[in-house]
mmCIF file of C-alpha atoms in Angstrom:
data_model
loop_
_atom_site.group_PDB
_atom_site.id
_atom_site.type_symbol
_atom_site.label_atom_id
_atom_site.label_comp_id
_atom_site.label_asym_id
_atom_site.label_seq_id
_atom_site.Cartn_x
_atom_site.Cartn_y
_atom_site.Cartn_z
ATOM 1 C CA MET T 1 47.293 16.086 -38.026
ATOM 2 C CA LYS T 2 46.843 18.214 -35.024
ATOM 3 C CA GLN T 3 43.312 18.725 -36.073
ATOM 4 C CA LYS T 4 42.595 15.144 -35.958
ATOM 5 C CA HIS T 5 43.983 14.497 -32.472
ATOM 6 C CA SER T 6 41.921 17.428 -31.424
ATOM 7 C CA ILE T 7 38.787 15.843 -32.488
ATOM 8 C CA ARG T 8 39.771 12.658 -31.241
ATOM 9 C CA PHE T 9 40.291 14.028 -27.557
ATOM 10 C CA SER T 10 36.740 16.055 -27.856
ATOM 11 C CA ILE T 11 35.163 12.546 -28.728
ATOM 12 C CA ILE T 12 36.947 10.791 -25.665
ATOM 13 C CA ALA T 13 36.092 13.785 -23.345
ATOM 14 C CA VAL T 14 32.570 13.416 -24.321
ATOM 15 C CA LEU T 15 32.469 9.851 -23.917
ATOM 16 C CA LEU T 16 33.866 10.187 -20.474
ATOM 17 C CA GLY T 17 31.495 12.658 -19.654
ATOM 18 C CA LEU T 18 28.592 10.764 -20.376
ATOM 19 C CA GLY T 19 30.163 7.860 -18.447
ATOM 20 C CA VAL T 20 30.303 10.172 -15.290
ATOM 21 C CA PHE T 21 26.847 11.222 -15.790
ATOM 22 C CA TRP T 22 25.342 7.788 -16.267
ATOM 23 C CA ALA T 23 27.368 6.672 -13.236
ATOM 24 C CA LEU T 24 25.971 9.438 -11.059
ATOM 25 C CA VAL T 25 22.485 8.821 -12.489
ATOM 26 C CA SER T 26 22.819 5.002 -11.760
ATOM 27 C CA ALA T 27 24.009 5.616 -8.253
ATOM 28 C CA GLN T 28 21.255 8.003 -7.377
ATOM 29 C CA ASP T 29 19.658 6.831 -3.944
ATOM 30 C CA VAL T 30 16.450 7.157 -2.543
ATOM 31 C CA ALA T 31 17.499 10.447 -0.476
ATOM 32 C CA THR T 32 18.416 12.385 -3.879
ATOM 33 C CA LYS T 33 15.012 11.181 -5.749
ATOM 34 C CA GLY T 34 13.202 14.099 -3.980
ATOM 35 C CA TYR T 35 10.260 12.308 -2.649
ATOM 36 C CA PRO T 36 8.133 14.041 -0.076
ATOM 37 C CA ASN T 37 7.492 10.819 1.876
ATOM 38 C CA GLU T 38 11.206 9.515 1.334
ATOM 39 C CA ASN T 39 10.982 7.712 4.681
ATOM 40 C CA PHE T 40 8.460 5.291 2.964
ATOM 41 C CA LEU T 41 11.283 4.047 0.449
ATOM 42 C CA ALA T 42 14.306 2.347 1.805
ATOM 43 C CA ASP T 43 17.497 1.387 -0.164
ATOM 44 C CA ALA T 44 20.153 -1.274 0.532
ATOM 45 C CA GLN T 45 22.766 0.924 1.820
ATOM 46 C CA TRP T 46 20.146 2.578 4.165
ATOM 47 C CA LEU T 47 18.927 -0.912 5.324
ATOM 48 C CA ASN T 48 22.660 -2.173 5.743
ATOM 49 C CA SER T 49 23.277 0.711 8.300
ATOM 50 C CA HIS T 50 20.113 0.166 10.407
ATOM 51 C CA ILE T 51 20.057 -3.713 10.363
ATOM 52 C CA ASN T 52 21.125 -4.025 13.949
ATOM 53 C CA ASP T 53 18.408 -1.803 15.113
ATOM 54 C CA PRO T 54 16.456 -3.568 17.888
ATOM 55 C CA LYS T 55 13.348 -2.180 16.686
ATOM 56 C CA LEU T 56 13.804 -2.815 13.023
ATOM 57 C CA VAL T 57 11.911 -5.907 11.571
ATOM 58 C CA ILE T 58 12.699 -7.102 8.172
ATOM 59 C CA VAL T 59 9.930 -8.669 6.649
ATOM 60 C CA ASP T 60 10.136 -10.993 3.344
ATOM 61 C CA VAL T 61 6.876 -11.086 1.560
ATOM 62 C CA ARG T 62 7.633 -13.254 -1.037
ATOM 63 C CA GLU T 63 5.634 -16.231 -2.179
ATOM 64 C CA LYS T 64 7.710 -19.392 -1.690
ATOM 65 C CA LYS T 65 8.365 -20.077 -5.294
ATOM 66 C CA TYR T 66 10.503 -16.940 -5.447
ATOM 67 C CA LEU T 67 12.573 -17.472 -2.515
ATOM 68 C CA LYS T 68 15.482 -19.423 -3.814
ATOM 69 C CA ASP T 69 17.045 -19.853 -0.369
ATOM 70 C CA VAL T 70 18.351 -16.234 -0.125
ATOM 71 C CA PHE T 71 17.214 -13.914 2.349
ATOM 72 C CA ILE T 72 18.412 -10.648 3.954
ATOM 73 C CA PRO T 73 20.006 -11.695 7.256
ATOM 74 C CA GLY T 74 17.411 -11.416 10.242
ATOM 75 C CA ALA T 75 14.577 -11.257 7.967
ATOM 76 C CA ILE T 76 11.271 -12.927 8.869
ATOM 77 C CA HIS T 77 9.258 -14.688 6.269
ATOM 78 C CA LEU T 78 5.616 -13.246 5.899
ATOM 79 C CA GLU T 79 3.931 -14.137 2.572
ATOM 80 C CA TRP T 80 1.828 -11.129 1.434
ATOM 81 C CA LYS T 81 -0.875 -13.655 0.161
ATOM 82 C CA GLN T 82 -1.605 -14.403 3.779
ATOM 83 C CA PHE T 83 -3.531 -11.211 3.888
ATOM 84 C CA GLN T 84 -5.810 -12.040 1.178
ATOM 85 C CA GLU T 85 -8.547 -14.675 0.626
ATOM 86 C CA SER T 86 -11.435 -15.531 -1.859
ATOM 87 C CA ALA T 87 -14.919 -14.645 -1.115
ATOM 88 C CA THR T 88 -16.103 -17.953 -2.990
ATOM 89 C CA ALA T 89 -19.969 -17.362 -2.506
ATOM 90 C CA ARG T 90 -19.564 -13.854 -3.969
ATOM 91 C CA GLY T 91 -17.290 -15.014 -6.698
ATOM 92 C CA ILE T 92 -14.346 -12.493 -5.924
ATOM 93 C CA GLY T 93 -10.784 -13.383 -5.298
ATOM 94 C CA GLY T 94 -8.171 -11.199 -3.358
ATOM 95 C CA VAL T 95 -10.276 -9.911 -0.735
ATOM 96 C CA PHE T 96 -8.433 -8.024 2.487
ATOM 97 C CA ILE T 97 -8.864 -10.775 5.324
ATOM 98 C CA GLY T 98 -9.871 -7.546 7.549
ATOM 99 C CA VAL T 99 -7.817 -5.803 10.448
ATOM 100 C CA ASP T 100 -8.584 -8.453 13.391
ATOM 101 C CA ARG T 101 -6.851 -11.286 11.265
ATOM 102 C CA ALA T 102 -4.282 -8.994 9.945
ATOM 103 C CA GLN T 103 -3.148 -7.689 13.506
ATOM 104 C CA ALA T 104 -3.278 -11.455 14.751
ATOM 105 C CA ILE T 105 -0.969 -12.251 11.709
ATOM 106 C CA LEU T 106 1.326 -9.773 12.564
ATOM 107 C CA GLY T 107 1.573 -10.391 16.135
ATOM 108 C CA GLN T 108 2.382 -14.133 15.348
ATOM 109 C CA ALA T 109 5.135 -13.039 13.105
ATOM 110 C CA GLY T 110 6.642 -10.926 15.934
ATOM 111 C CA ILE T 111 5.867 -7.485 14.731
ATOM 112 C CA ALA T 112 4.714 -4.861 17.379
ATOM 113 C CA ARG T 113 3.130 -1.790 17.127
ATOM 114 C CA GLY T 114 6.261 0.408 17.655
ATOM 115 C CA ASP T 115 8.542 -1.515 15.273
ATOM 116 C CA THR T 116 9.849 -0.106 11.981
ATOM 117 C CA VAL T 117 8.775 -2.668 9.454
ATOM 118 C CA VAL T 118 10.816 -2.861 6.108
ATOM 119 C CA LEU T 119 9.153 -4.948 3.679
ATOM 120 C CA TYR T 120 10.969 -6.463 0.809
ATOM 121 C CA ASP T 121 10.074 -8.728 -2.322
ATOM 122 C CA THR T 122 11.774 -9.398 -5.641
ATOM 123 C CA ILE T 123 11.817 -7.849 -9.156
ATOM 124 C CA ASP T 124 11.232 -11.145 -10.387
ATOM 125 C CA ARG T 125 7.615 -10.791 -8.834
ATOM 126 C CA ASP T 126 7.053 -6.620 -9.918
ATOM 127 C CA GLY T 127 9.393 -5.284 -7.582
ATOM 128 C CA GLY T 128 7.545 -3.738 -4.866
ATOM 129 C CA ALA T 129 3.866 -4.242 -5.867
ATOM 130 C CA THR T 130 3.868 -7.131 -3.432
ATOM 131 C CA SER T 131 5.699 -5.313 -0.505
ATOM 132 C CA SER T 132 3.272 -2.524 -1.062
ATOM 133 C CA TYR T 133 0.374 -4.743 -0.384
ATOM 134 C CA LEU T 134 1.404 -5.110 3.191
ATOM 135 C CA PHE T 135 2.535 -1.475 3.420
ATOM 136 C CA TRP T 136 -1.251 -0.836 2.540
ATOM 137 C CA VAL T 137 -2.178 -2.948 5.378
ATOM 138 C CA LEU T 138 -0.110 -1.448 7.827
ATOM 139 C CA ASP T 139 -1.316 2.193 6.388
ATOM 140 C CA VAL T 140 -4.876 0.782 7.323
ATOM 141 C CA LEU T 141 -3.781 -0.255 10.698
ATOM 142 C CA GLY T 142 -2.327 3.358 11.122
ATOM 143 C CA HIS T 143 1.147 1.832 11.889
ATOM 144 C CA GLY T 144 3.865 4.441 12.196
ATOM 145 C CA SER T 145 6.960 3.353 10.799
ATOM 146 C CA LYS T 146 7.012 1.222 7.571
ATOM 147 C CA MET T 147 9.103 1.143 4.447
ATOM 148 C CA VAL T 148 9.356 -0.731 1.103
ATOM 149 C CA LEU T 149 13.079 -1.877 0.200
ATOM 150 C CA GLU T 150 13.393 -0.402 -3.177
ATOM 151 C CA ARG T 151 14.089 -3.518 -5.718
ATOM 152 C CA GLY T 152 14.052 -5.928 -3.158
ATOM 153 C CA ILE T 153 16.109 -8.840 -2.486
ATOM 154 C CA GLU T 154 18.189 -7.996 -5.815
ATOM 155 C CA ALA T 155 19.020 -4.641 -4.697
ATOM 156 C CA TRP T 156 20.641 -6.250 -1.410
ATOM 157 C CA VAL T 157 22.499 -8.910 -3.265
ATOM 158 C CA GLU T 158 23.747 -6.611 -6.002
ATOM 159 C CA ALA T 159 25.139 -3.999 -3.015
ATOM 160 C CA GLY T 160 27.293 -7.122 -2.000
ATOM 161 C CA PHE T 161 25.772 -7.310 1.561
ATOM 162 C CA LYS T 162 25.699 -10.842 3.161
ATOM 163 C CA THR T 163 22.738 -12.979 2.555
ATOM 164 C CA ALA T 164 21.152 -15.886 4.859
ATOM 165 C CA ALA T 165 19.783 -19.310 3.629
ATOM 166 C CA GLY T 166 16.678 -19.000 5.511
ATOM 167 C CA PRO T 167 14.608 -16.620 7.850
ATOM 168 C CA ARG T 168 14.721 -16.206 11.428
ATOM 169 C CA PRO T 169 12.096 -17.676 13.561
ATOM 170 C CA ALA T 170 9.333 -15.349 14.511
ATOM 171 C CA GLU T 171 8.751 -14.527 18.232
ATOM 172 C CA PRO T 172 5.213 -13.914 18.808
ATOM 173 C CA VAL T 173 3.959 -10.757 20.358
ATOM 174 C CA LEU T 174 0.678 -8.842 20.765
ATOM 175 C CA TYR T 175 -0.138 -6.393 17.875
ATOM 176 C CA GLN T 176 -3.169 -4.376 18.715
ATOM 177 C CA ALA T 177 -3.907 -1.145 16.975
ATOM 178 C CA PRO T 178 -5.862 1.547 19.027
ATOM 179 C CA VAL T 179 -9.425 1.918 17.417
ATOM 180 C CA GLN T 180 -8.758 5.857 16.842
ATOM 181 C CA GLU T 181 -5.805 4.990 15.203
ATOM 182 C CA LEU T 182 -7.083 2.829 12.417
ATOM 183 C CA ARG T 183 -7.437 4.353 9.104
ATOM 184 C CA MET T 184 -10.406 2.599 7.568
ATOM 185 C CA ASP T 185 -11.016 5.356 5.005
ATOM 186 C CA ARG T 186 -7.704 3.979 2.979
ATOM 187 C CA TRP T 187 -9.892 0.848 2.437
ATOM 188 C CA ALA T 188 -12.673 1.212 -0.249
ATOM 189 C CA ASP T 189 -15.274 -1.082 -1.541
ATOM 190 C CA GLY T 190 -17.494 -1.168 -4.399
ATOM 191 C CA ALA T 191 -20.731 0.273 -2.432
ATOM 192 C CA PHE T 192 -18.719 3.053 -1.602
ATOM 193 C CA ILE T 193 -17.358 3.816 -4.795
ATOM 194 C CA GLN T 194 -20.660 3.585 -6.586
ATOM 195 C CA ALA T 195 -22.149 5.835 -4.182
ATOM 196 C CA ARG T 196 -19.525 8.576 -5.306
ATOM 197 C CA LEU T 197 -19.396 8.142 -8.944
ATOM 198 C CA GLY T 198 -19.867 11.670 -10.486
ATOM 199 C CA ASP T 199 -18.545 13.275 -7.158
ATOM 200 C CA PRO T 200 -15.724 15.609 -8.300
ATOM 201 C CA PHE T 201 -13.913 15.121 -5.029
ATOM 202 C CA TYR T 202 -12.944 11.601 -5.769
ATOM 203 C CA GLN T 203 -10.376 10.449 -8.478
ATOM 204 C CA ILE T 204 -10.508 6.899 -9.777
ATOM 205 C CA LEU T 205 -7.269 5.360 -10.852
ATOM 206 C CA ASP T 206 -7.460 2.321 -12.856
ATOM 207 C CA VAL T 207 -3.588 0.849 -12.921
ATOM 208 C CA ARG T 208 -4.307 -2.307 -14.803
ATOM 209 C CA SER T 209 -3.026 -2.364 -18.676
ATOM 210 C CA ALA T 210 -4.301 -0.302 -21.133
ATOM 211 C CA ASP T 211 -6.074 -3.262 -22.686
ATOM 212 C CA GLU T 212 -7.737 -4.242 -19.545
ATOM 213 C CA TYR T 213 -8.761 -0.683 -19.132
ATOM 214 C CA LEU T 214 -10.329 -0.550 -22.708
ATOM 215 C CA GLY T 215 -11.855 -3.747 -22.408
ATOM 216 C CA VAL T 216 -9.694 -5.345 -24.957
ATOM 217 C CA LYS T 217 -8.174 -7.910 -22.559
ATOM 218 C CA LEU T 218 -10.895 -9.561 -20.600
ATOM 219 C CA ASN T 219 -10.107 -10.715 -17.008
ATOM 220 C CA GLU T 220 -11.603 -13.721 -15.460
ATOM 221 C CA GLY T 221 -13.612 -14.315 -12.251
ATOM 222 C CA LEU T 222 -13.277 -17.058 -9.878
ATOM 223 C CA ASP T 223 -15.434 -19.467 -12.263
ATOM 224 C CA GLY T 224 -13.260 -19.006 -15.255
ATOM 225 C CA LYS T 225 -15.629 -16.892 -16.979
ATOM 226 C CA PRO T 226 -14.765 -13.624 -18.529
ATOM 227 C CA LEU T 227 -15.566 -10.571 -16.337
ATOM 228 C CA LYS T 228 -17.097 -7.362 -17.985
ATOM 229 C CA ALA T 229 -15.267 -5.329 -20.305
ATOM 230 C CA GLY T 230 -14.125 -2.082 -19.650
ATOM 231 C CA HIS T 231 -13.397 0.058 -16.348
ATOM 232 C CA ILE T 232 -15.081 2.043 -13.669
ATOM 233 C CA PRO T 233 -16.919 5.143 -14.961
ATOM 234 C CA SER T 234 -14.509 8.426 -15.050
ATOM 235 C CA ALA T 235 -11.571 6.312 -14.131
ATOM 236 C CA TYR T 236 -8.237 7.348 -15.440
ATOM 237 C CA ASN T 237 -5.647 4.994 -16.690
ATOM 238 C CA VAL T 238 -2.035 4.884 -15.368
ATOM 239 C CA GLU T 239 -0.520 1.549 -15.581
ATOM 240 C CA TYR T 240 1.307 0.653 -12.421
ATOM 241 C CA LYS T 241 4.442 -0.372 -14.398
ATOM 242 C CA GLN T 242 5.014 3.246 -15.359
ATOM 243 C CA ASN T 243 5.885 3.943 -11.922
ATOM 244 C CA TRP T 244 9.482 2.361 -12.918
ATOM 245 C CA GLY T 245 12.116 4.197 -14.641
ATOM 246 C CA ASP T 246 12.595 1.076 -16.590
ATOM 247 C CA GLY T 247 11.100 -2.380 -16.900
ATOM 248 C CA LYS T 248 14.490 -4.257 -16.096
ATOM 249 C CA SER T 249 15.764 -2.549 -12.937
ATOM 250 C CA LYS T 250 12.131 -1.593 -11.673
ATOM 251 C CA ALA T 251 13.542 1.291 -9.704
ATOM 252 C CA VAL T 252 11.101 3.814 -8.786
ATOM 253 C CA LYS T 253 11.167 6.728 -10.909
ATOM 254 C CA THR T 254 12.456 10.213 -9.442
ATOM 255 C CA TYR T 255 9.561 12.315 -7.711
ATOM 256 C CA ALA T 256 9.868 14.793 -10.935
ATOM 257 C CA ASP T 257 9.242 12.183 -13.243
ATOM 258 C CA LEU T 258 6.434 10.967 -11.023
ATOM 259 C CA GLN T 259 5.149 14.614 -10.895
ATOM 260 C CA THR T 260 4.866 14.373 -14.921
ATOM 261 C CA LEU T 261 3.331 10.619 -14.873
ATOM 262 C CA TYR T 262 0.611 12.047 -12.620
ATOM 263 C CA ALA T 263 0.116 15.685 -14.079
ATOM 264 C CA GLY T 264 -3.572 16.378 -13.575
ATOM 265 C CA LEU T 265 -3.943 14.439 -10.548
ATOM 266 C CA ASP T 266 -4.983 16.764 -7.495
ATOM 267 C CA PRO T 267 -3.342 15.781 -4.252
ATOM 268 C CA ASN T 268 -6.193 17.934 -2.554
ATOM 269 C CA ARG T 269 -8.647 15.512 -3.462
ATOM 270 C CA SER T 270 -9.271 11.925 -2.682
ATOM 271 C CA VAL T 271 -7.688 9.007 -5.047
ATOM 272 C CA ILE T 272 -9.011 5.447 -5.156
ATOM 273 C CA THR T 273 -6.706 3.010 -6.826
ATOM 274 C CA TYR T 274 -7.589 -0.506 -8.179
ATOM 275 C CA CYS T 275 -6.468 -3.209 -10.512
ATOM 276 C CA HIS T 276 -7.844 -6.671 -10.824
ATOM 277 C CA SER T 277 -7.407 -8.009 -7.170
ATOM 278 C CA GLY T 278 -5.618 -5.305 -5.278
ATOM 279 C CA ARG T 279 -1.865 -6.015 -5.580
ATOM 280 C CA ARG T 280 -0.996 -3.841 -8.539
ATOM 281 C CA GLY T 281 -3.286 -1.204 -7.020
ATOM 282 C CA SER T 282 -1.542 -1.357 -3.711
ATOM 283 C CA PHE T 283 1.737 -0.322 -5.570
ATOM 284 C CA SER T 284 0.190 2.794 -7.067
ATOM 285 C CA TYR T 285 -1.179 3.540 -3.563
ATOM 286 C CA PHE T 286 2.041 3.282 -2.313
ATOM 287 C CA ILE T 287 3.680 5.488 -5.016
ATOM 288 C CA LEU T 288 0.988 8.232 -4.589
ATOM 289 C CA ARG T 289 2.032 7.955 -0.762
ATOM 290 C CA LEU T 290 5.452 8.258 -1.348
ATOM 291 C CA MET T 291 4.639 11.434 -3.347
ATOM 292 C CA GLY T 292 3.128 12.987 -0.362
ATOM 293 C CA PHE T 293 -0.674 12.132 -1.225
ATOM 294 C CA GLU T 294 -2.466 11.931 2.112
ATOM 295 C CA ASN T 295 -6.094 10.964 1.019
ATOM 296 C CA VAL T 296 -5.560 7.921 -0.962
ATOM 297 C CA SER T 297 -7.377 4.585 -0.588
ATOM 298 C CA LEU T 298 -7.242 1.250 -2.212
ATOM 299 C CA TYR T 299 -10.151 -0.766 -3.881
ATOM 300 C CA ASP T 300 -8.739 -3.845 -2.734
ATOM 301 C CA SER T 301 -11.674 -6.254 -4.289
ATOM 302 C CA SER T 302 -11.195 -4.143 -7.664
ATOM 303 C CA TRP T 303 -12.290 -5.821 -10.826
ATOM 304 C CA PHE T 304 -12.714 -9.228 -9.340
ATOM 305 C CA GLU T 305 -15.858 -7.549 -7.613
ATOM 306 C CA TRP T 306 -16.806 -4.397 -10.089
ATOM 307 C CA GLY T 307 -16.661 -6.355 -13.245
ATOM 308 C CA ASN T 308 -18.487 -9.398 -11.801
ATOM 309 C CA ASN T 309 -21.386 -9.912 -14.011
ATOM 310 C CA GLY T 310 -23.898 -10.823 -11.158
ATOM 311 C CA LEU T 311 -23.326 -7.273 -9.020
ATOM 312 C CA PHE T 312 -24.781 -4.939 -11.634
ATOM 313 C CA PHE T 313 -22.046 -2.053 -11.212
ATOM 314 C CA PRO T 314 -21.820 0.130 -14.288
ATOM 315 C CA VAL T 315 -19.033 0.027 -16.681
ATOM 316 C CA GLU T 316 -17.523 2.154 -19.493
ATOM 317 C CA THR T 317 -14.784 1.461 -22.225
ATOM 318 C CA GLN T 318 -14.490 5.156 -23.106
ATOM 319 C CA ALA T 319 -10.636 6.218 -22.438
ATOM 320 C CA ARG T 320 -10.248 9.232 -20.119
ATOM 321 C CA ARG T 321 -7.011 11.259 -19.812
ATOM 322 C CA LEU T 322 -5.488 13.134 -16.908
ATOM 323 C CA VAL T 323 -5.025 16.966 -17.538
ATOM 324 C CA GLY T 324 -3.480 19.398 -15.644
ATOM 325 C CA GLY T 325 -0.686 20.635 -13.735
ATOM 326 C CA LEU T 326 1.843 18.835 -11.819
ATOM 327 C CA PRO T 327 0.801 17.342 -8.367
ATOM 328 C CA GLY T 328 3.188 18.523 -5.839
ATOM 329 C CA ALA T 329 3.034 21.695 -3.851
ATOM 330 C CA SER T 330 0.432 20.731 -1.733
ATOM 331 C CA ALA T 331 2.077 17.382 -1.205
ATOM 332 C CA GLN T 332 5.409 19.007 -0.398
ATOM 333 C CA ASP T 333 3.641 21.128 2.124
ATOM 334 C CA ALA T 334 2.204 18.078 3.889
ATOM 335 C CA ALA T 335 5.451 16.580 3.872
ATOM 336 C CA LYS T 336 7.234 19.288 5.686
ATOM 337 C CA GLY T 337 4.752 18.521 8.491
ATOM 338 C CA ALA T 338 2.179 21.371 8.379
ATOM 339 C CA PRO T 339 -0.254 21.061 11.239
ATOM 340 C CA LEU T 340 -3.135 18.690 10.395
ATOM 341 C CA ALA T 341 -5.472 21.477 11.527
ATOM 342 C CA ASN T 342 -4.202 23.945 9.047
ATOM 343 C CA GLN T 343 -4.199 20.939 6.451
ATOM 344 C CA LYS T 344 -8.001 20.660 6.867
ATOM 345 C CA LYS T 345 -8.606 24.350 7.111
ATOM 346 C CA SER T 346 -6.892 24.674 3.649
ATOM 347 C CA GLU T 347 -8.537 21.748 2.164
ATOM 348 C CA ALA T 348 -11.837 23.262 3.387
ATOM 349 C CA GLY T 349 -11.012 26.489 2.109
ATOM 350 C CA SER T 350 -10.309 25.324 -1.343
ATOM 351 C CA LYS T 351 -13.710 23.309 -1.814
ATOM 352 C CA SER T 352 -15.868 26.270 -0.311
ATOM 353 C CA ALA T 353 -13.933 28.293 -2.705
ATOM 354 C CA GLY T 354 -15.453 26.351 -5.667
ATOM 355 C CA GLY T 355 -18.999 26.019 -4.187
ATOM 356 C CA TYR T 356 -18.894 22.524 -3.828
ATOM 357 C CA VAL T 357 -19.288 20.187 -0.799
ATOM 358 C CA SER T 358 -18.389 16.790 -1.234
ATOM 359 C CA CYS T 359 -20.621 13.685 0.086
ATOM 360 C CA GLY T 360 -17.591 12.845 2.282
ATOM 361 C CA GLY T 361 -16.007 9.627 3.346
#
């Protein structure tokens, strides 16, 4: 009898231990996940503690069909799709509207150059994959302080914080980025990529599904006809959904797990992300920036342009696998604020050591 009690207590102790472990894992906040650029990702607790900051602008980027009359108090509504348009004559959708029009929209929405912008969307629409498009726009504009709210409006509601039935009215201001602060190198197009195929300095990341990457599933152009099958030559495939710890909560993986996911990707070289129309590609762009990658760009026209049958860009269907060590040491150094001059010196040193000079850009 005594032995039976002992076994029962042992089982209970193990179950309690697992419960505590699971609670600790579930409660893990952004600050404990170890991202080199953790200031790019906010959680609901952080936002609630800063919600009255006069320099903070909360931006709801959801499309109208996802709003459900629930907003974070004080948020303005600025739909992410306002920053895209269709280039009908070229048969390409999902094209970025450009820096001039983007600045005009931001100013009309009441966003000033010095504001801290917190973007949120909904896990009903890929949690973070629409906020990240506006994050990329702000990154191109060289906007200093910008964050994505992890798990969007659901995280806020589940944390038990108050909600509002509508957005606050915007008070227009002038948004003007100094030319020298623009980061146009974060915006890639098809001609730029084609000129660099075979250049080992550039790593191309296709974030679509494996079926799209391999050409098993075909995307459609604006005319409804199938685009080319396959992917950009030399591109690796890491689907954007793999950035989440699970498909239900859509919380971002820890830094350690992201390092494993992107093992073989070199943070000292350039990375270009793409998908079908730039939205999914912007999420992986955001994740790499969160990981401390500095030289990242988004090919916003993506497969809409590259797979267009009238544009003659080369494609392949061969699967390529990332091989190599964990990205991290260089990214962590960058996150610690290493002087830019030293970073450039280090990068230049690594290239010359291999006897290679990139065609640049």
